[in-house]
mmCIF file of C-alpha atoms in Angstrom:
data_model
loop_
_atom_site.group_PDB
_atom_site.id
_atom_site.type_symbol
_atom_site.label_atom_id
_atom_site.label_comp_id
_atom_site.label_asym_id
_atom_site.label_seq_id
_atom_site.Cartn_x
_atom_site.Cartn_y
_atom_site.Cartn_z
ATOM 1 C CA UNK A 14 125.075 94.414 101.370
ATOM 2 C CA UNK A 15 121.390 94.894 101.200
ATOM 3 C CA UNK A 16 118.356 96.061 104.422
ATOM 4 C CA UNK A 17 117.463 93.611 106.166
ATOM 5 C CA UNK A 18 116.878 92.846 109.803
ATOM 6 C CA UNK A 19 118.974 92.507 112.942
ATOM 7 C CA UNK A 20 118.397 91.556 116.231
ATOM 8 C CA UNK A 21 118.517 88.981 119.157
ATOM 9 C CA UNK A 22 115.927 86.158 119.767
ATOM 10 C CA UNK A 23 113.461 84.996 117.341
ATOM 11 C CA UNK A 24 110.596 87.111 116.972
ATOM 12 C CA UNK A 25 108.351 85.346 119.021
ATOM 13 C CA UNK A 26 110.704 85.896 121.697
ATOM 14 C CA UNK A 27 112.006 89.628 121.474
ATOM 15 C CA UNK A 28 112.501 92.482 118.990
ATOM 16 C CA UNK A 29 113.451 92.109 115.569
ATOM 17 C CA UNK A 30 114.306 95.760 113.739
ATOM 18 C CA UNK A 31 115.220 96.608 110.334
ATOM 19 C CA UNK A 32 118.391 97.944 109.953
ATOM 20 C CA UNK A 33 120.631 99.155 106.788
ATOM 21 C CA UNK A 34 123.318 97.115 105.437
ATOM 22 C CA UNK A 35 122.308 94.010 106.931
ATOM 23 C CA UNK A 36 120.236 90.742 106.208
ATOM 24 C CA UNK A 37 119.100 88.298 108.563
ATOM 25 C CA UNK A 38 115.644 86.047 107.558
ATOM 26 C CA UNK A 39 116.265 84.115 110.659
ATOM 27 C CA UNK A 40 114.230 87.220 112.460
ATOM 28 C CA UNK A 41 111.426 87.881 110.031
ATOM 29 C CA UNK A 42 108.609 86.129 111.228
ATOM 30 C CA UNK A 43 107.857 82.509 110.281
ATOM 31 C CA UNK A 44 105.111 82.152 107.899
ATOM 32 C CA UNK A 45 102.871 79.741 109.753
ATOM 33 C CA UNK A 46 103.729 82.302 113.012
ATOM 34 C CA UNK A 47 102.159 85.356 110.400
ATOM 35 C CA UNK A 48 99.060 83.537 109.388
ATOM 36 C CA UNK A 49 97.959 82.328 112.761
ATOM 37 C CA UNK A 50 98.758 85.579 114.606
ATOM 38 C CA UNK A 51 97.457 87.569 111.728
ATOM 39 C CA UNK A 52 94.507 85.870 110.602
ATOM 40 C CA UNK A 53 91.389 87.536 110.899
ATOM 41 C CA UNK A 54 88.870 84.465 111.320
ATOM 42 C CA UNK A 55 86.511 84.677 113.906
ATOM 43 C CA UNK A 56 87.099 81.240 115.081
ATOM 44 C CA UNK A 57 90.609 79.764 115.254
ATOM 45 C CA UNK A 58 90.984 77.191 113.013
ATOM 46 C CA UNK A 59 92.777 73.990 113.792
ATOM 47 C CA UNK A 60 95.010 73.305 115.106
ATOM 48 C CA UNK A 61 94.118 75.259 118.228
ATOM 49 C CA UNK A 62 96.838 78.067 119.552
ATOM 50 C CA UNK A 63 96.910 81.126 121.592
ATOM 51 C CA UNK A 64 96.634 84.401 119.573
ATOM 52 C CA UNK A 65 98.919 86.732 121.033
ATOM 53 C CA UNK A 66 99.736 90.421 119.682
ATOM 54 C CA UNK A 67 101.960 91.630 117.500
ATOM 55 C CA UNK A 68 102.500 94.217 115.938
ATOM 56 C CA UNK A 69 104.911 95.456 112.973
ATOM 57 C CA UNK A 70 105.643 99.052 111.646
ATOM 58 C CA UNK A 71 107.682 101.228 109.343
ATOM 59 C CA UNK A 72 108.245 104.825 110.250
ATOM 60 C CA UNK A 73 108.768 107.181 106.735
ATOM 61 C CA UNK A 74 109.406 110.027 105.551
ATOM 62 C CA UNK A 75 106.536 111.809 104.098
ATOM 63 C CA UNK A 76 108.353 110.776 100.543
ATOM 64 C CA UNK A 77 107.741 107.478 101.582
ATOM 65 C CA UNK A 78 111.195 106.459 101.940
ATOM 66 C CA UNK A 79 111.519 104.117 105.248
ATOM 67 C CA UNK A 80 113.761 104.650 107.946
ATOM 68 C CA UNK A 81 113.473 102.139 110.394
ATOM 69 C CA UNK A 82 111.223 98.873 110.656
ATOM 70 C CA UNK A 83 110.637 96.342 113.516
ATOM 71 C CA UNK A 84 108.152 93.805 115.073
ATOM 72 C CA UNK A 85 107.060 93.297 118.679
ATOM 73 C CA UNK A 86 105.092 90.963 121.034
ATOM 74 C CA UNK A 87 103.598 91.224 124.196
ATOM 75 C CA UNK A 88 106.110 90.300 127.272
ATOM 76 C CA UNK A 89 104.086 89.653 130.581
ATOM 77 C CA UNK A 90 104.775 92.975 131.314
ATOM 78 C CA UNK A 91 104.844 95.497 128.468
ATOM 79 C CA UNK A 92 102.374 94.909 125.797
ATOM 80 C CA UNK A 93 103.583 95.132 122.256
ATOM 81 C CA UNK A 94 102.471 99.234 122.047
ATOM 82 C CA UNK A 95 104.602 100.180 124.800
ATOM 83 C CA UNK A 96 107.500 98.468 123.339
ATOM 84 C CA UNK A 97 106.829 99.994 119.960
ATOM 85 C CA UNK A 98 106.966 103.626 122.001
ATOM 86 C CA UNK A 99 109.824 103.212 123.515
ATOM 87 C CA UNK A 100 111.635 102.130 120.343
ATOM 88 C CA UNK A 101 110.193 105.385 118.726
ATOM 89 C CA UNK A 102 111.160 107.484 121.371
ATOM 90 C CA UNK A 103 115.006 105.978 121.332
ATOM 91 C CA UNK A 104 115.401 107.023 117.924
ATOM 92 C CA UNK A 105 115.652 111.028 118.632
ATOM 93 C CA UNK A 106 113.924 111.688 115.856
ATOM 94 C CA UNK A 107 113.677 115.523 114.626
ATOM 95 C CA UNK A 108 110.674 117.318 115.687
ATOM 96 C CA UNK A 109 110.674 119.936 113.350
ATOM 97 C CA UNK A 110 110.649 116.839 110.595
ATOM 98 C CA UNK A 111 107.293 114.898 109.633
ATOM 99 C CA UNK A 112 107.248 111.729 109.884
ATOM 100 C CA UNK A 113 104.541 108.632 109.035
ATOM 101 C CA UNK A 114 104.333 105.535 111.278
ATOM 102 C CA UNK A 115 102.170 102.513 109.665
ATOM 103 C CA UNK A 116 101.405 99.826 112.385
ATOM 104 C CA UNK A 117 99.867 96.041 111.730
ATOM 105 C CA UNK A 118 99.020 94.821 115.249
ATOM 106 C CA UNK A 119 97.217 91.287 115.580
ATOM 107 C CA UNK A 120 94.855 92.688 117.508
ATOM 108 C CA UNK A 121 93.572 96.503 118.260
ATOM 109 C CA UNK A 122 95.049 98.327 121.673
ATOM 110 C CA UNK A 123 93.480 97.764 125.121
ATOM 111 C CA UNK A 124 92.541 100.874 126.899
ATOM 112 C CA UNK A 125 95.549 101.221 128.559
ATOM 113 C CA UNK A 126 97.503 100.611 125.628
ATOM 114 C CA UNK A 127 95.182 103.600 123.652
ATOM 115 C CA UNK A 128 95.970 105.919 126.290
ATOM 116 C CA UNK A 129 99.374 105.623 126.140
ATOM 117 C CA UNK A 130 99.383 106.205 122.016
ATOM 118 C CA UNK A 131 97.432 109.160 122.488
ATOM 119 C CA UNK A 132 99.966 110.630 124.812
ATOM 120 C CA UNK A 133 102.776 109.690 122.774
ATOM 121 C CA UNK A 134 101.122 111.388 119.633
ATOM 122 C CA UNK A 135 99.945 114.407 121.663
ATOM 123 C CA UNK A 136 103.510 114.722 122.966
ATOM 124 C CA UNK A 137 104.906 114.245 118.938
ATOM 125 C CA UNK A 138 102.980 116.154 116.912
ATOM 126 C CA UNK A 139 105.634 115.588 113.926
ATOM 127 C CA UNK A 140 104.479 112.074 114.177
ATOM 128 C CA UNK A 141 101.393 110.824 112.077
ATOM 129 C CA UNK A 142 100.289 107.179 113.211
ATOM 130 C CA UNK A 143 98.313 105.137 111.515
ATOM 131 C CA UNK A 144 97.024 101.530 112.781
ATOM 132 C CA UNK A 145 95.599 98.919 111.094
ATOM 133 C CA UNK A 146 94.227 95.997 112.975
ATOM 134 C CA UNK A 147 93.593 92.453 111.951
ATOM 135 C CA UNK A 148 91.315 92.257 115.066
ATOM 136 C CA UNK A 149 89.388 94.002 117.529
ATOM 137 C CA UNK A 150 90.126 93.363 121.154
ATOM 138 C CA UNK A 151 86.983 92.807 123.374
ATOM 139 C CA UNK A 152 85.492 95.090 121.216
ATOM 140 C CA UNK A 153 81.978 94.876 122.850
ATOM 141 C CA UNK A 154 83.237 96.129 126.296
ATOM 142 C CA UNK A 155 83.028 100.018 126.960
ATOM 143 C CA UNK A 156 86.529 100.841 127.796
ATOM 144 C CA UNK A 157 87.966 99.130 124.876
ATOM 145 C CA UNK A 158 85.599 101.042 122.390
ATOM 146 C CA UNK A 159 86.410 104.423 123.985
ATOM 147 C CA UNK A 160 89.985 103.690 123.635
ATOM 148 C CA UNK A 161 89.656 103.080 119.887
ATOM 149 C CA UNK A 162 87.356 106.274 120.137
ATOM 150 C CA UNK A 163 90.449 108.216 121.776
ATOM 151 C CA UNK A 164 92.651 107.025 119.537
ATOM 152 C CA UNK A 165 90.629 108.801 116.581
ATOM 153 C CA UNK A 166 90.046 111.811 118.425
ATOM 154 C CA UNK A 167 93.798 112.204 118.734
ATOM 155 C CA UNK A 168 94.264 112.145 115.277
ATOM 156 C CA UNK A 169 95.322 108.840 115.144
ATOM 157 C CA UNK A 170 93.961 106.735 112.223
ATOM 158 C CA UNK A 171 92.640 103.578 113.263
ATOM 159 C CA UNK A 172 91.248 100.526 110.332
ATOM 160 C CA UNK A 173 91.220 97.102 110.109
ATOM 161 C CA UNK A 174 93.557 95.182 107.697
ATOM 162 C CA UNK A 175 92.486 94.109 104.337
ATOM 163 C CA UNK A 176 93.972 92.011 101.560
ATOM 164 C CA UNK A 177 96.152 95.134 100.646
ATOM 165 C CA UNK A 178 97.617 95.587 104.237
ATOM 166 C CA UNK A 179 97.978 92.089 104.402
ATOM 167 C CA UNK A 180 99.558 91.751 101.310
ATOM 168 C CA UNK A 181 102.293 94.448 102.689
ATOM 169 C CA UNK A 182 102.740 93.160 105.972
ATOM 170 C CA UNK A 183 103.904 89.710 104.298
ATOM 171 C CA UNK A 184 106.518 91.085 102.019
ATOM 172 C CA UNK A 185 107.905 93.893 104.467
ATOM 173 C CA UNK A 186 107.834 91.434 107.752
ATOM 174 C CA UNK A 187 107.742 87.886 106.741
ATOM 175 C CA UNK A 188 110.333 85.639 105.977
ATOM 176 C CA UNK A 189 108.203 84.579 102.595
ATOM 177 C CA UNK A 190 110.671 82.748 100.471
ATOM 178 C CA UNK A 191 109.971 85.706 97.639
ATOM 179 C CA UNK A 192 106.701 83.643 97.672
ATOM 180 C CA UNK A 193 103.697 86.087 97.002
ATOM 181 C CA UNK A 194 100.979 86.324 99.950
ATOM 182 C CA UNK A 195 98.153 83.690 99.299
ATOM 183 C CA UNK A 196 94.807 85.028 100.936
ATOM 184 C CA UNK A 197 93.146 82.508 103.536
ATOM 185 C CA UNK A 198 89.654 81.789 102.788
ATOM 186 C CA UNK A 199 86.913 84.386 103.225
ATOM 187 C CA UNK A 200 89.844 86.935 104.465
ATOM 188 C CA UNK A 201 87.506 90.006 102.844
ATOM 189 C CA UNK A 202 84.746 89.082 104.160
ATOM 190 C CA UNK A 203 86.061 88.652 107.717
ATOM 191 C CA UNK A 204 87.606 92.098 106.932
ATOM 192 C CA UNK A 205 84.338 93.698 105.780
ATOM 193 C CA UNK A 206 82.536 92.334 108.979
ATOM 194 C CA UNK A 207 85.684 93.776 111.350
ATOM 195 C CA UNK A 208 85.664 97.299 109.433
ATOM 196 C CA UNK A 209 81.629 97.587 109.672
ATOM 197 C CA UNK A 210 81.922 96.944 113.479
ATOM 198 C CA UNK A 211 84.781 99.098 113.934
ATOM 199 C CA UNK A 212 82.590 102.312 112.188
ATOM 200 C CA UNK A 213 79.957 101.218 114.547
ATOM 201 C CA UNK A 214 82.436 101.318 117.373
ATOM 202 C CA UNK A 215 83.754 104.696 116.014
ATOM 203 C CA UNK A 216 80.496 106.330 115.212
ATOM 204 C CA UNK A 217 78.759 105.687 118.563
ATOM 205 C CA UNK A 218 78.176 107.976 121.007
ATOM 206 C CA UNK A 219 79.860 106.208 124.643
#
């Protein structure tokens, strides 16, 4: 048997997490799902649709080698962060073991959802997190850029995707047919634009 993923639900509609010695492509997510959750245009293209936010991660070893993997959504009442926390926090890891977490999320954290990463990592200091956005969230709103500025000042590392991270997040999380990931149009220069804004954001004083 090879890794794969288990769960219930489709991914739209719940949880799907990696799991050894199991393979189910039925909870990946759908390739037309990845590129219009994921895409970093600044306009949706059509066909119109709702971006929601997701948001996919590995937790490692510091060798590298990965332990667990899932993908969440928002539900109406527990964004897609808290979900990913409380997963994290089920898994007893041991805290006097280091361990890397590497998040894609759709879109970056709202304030709330910043303040509750910094506690988790202030609370798990075995725990490196590192986020990489395809979006920023009302990024031109105060509370949202001093969230992504407490999120730094934690120690957290927070970037916006680029063709690399993209690249990954299609062969770890979607179900890709062994097909290799196909960049949308102008996908690094919509990346350059988001990563200049998000150093602006970063490097401001609030």
């Amino acid at each position: 048997m090879t890794e794969g993923w288990a769960g219930s639900g489709h991914p739209g509609q719940g949880a799907c997490v990696w799991t050894p010695g199991t393979r189910n492509t039925m909870n990946l997510l759908r390739e037309i799902l990845f590129k219009q959750q994921f895409g970093n245009q600044p306009r949706v293209p059509a066909p119109y649709y709702r971006r929601k936010t997701y948001l996919c991660y590995q937790l490692k070893q510091l060798n590298d080698l990965t332990l667990d993997r899932g993908c969440f959504r928002n539900k109406k009442q527990r964004h897609a962060e808290i979900r990913f926390i409380d997963k994290i926090n089920s898994l007893d890891l041991n805290p006097s073991q280091s361990y890397k977490i590497i998040c894609y999320i759709t879109w970056s954290p709202c304030p709330n959802c910043a303040n509750e990463l910094v506690n988790f990592i202030t609370r798990n200091n075995h725990l490196k997190l590192e986020i990489f956005a395809s979006r920023l969230y009302f990024h031109w709103i105060k509370p949202f850029k001093m969230g992504l500025q407490d999120l730094q000042k934690a120690g957290i590392s927070v970037a916006v995707m680029t063709h690399t991270e993209f690249e990954d997040c299609w062969e770890q999380f979607v179900d890709n047919q062994s097909r290799p990931f196909q960049p949308w149009d102008k996908l690094e220069q919509y990346s350059a634009s988001i990563r200049r804004r998000l150093q602006r954001i970063l490097t401001a004083p609030i």
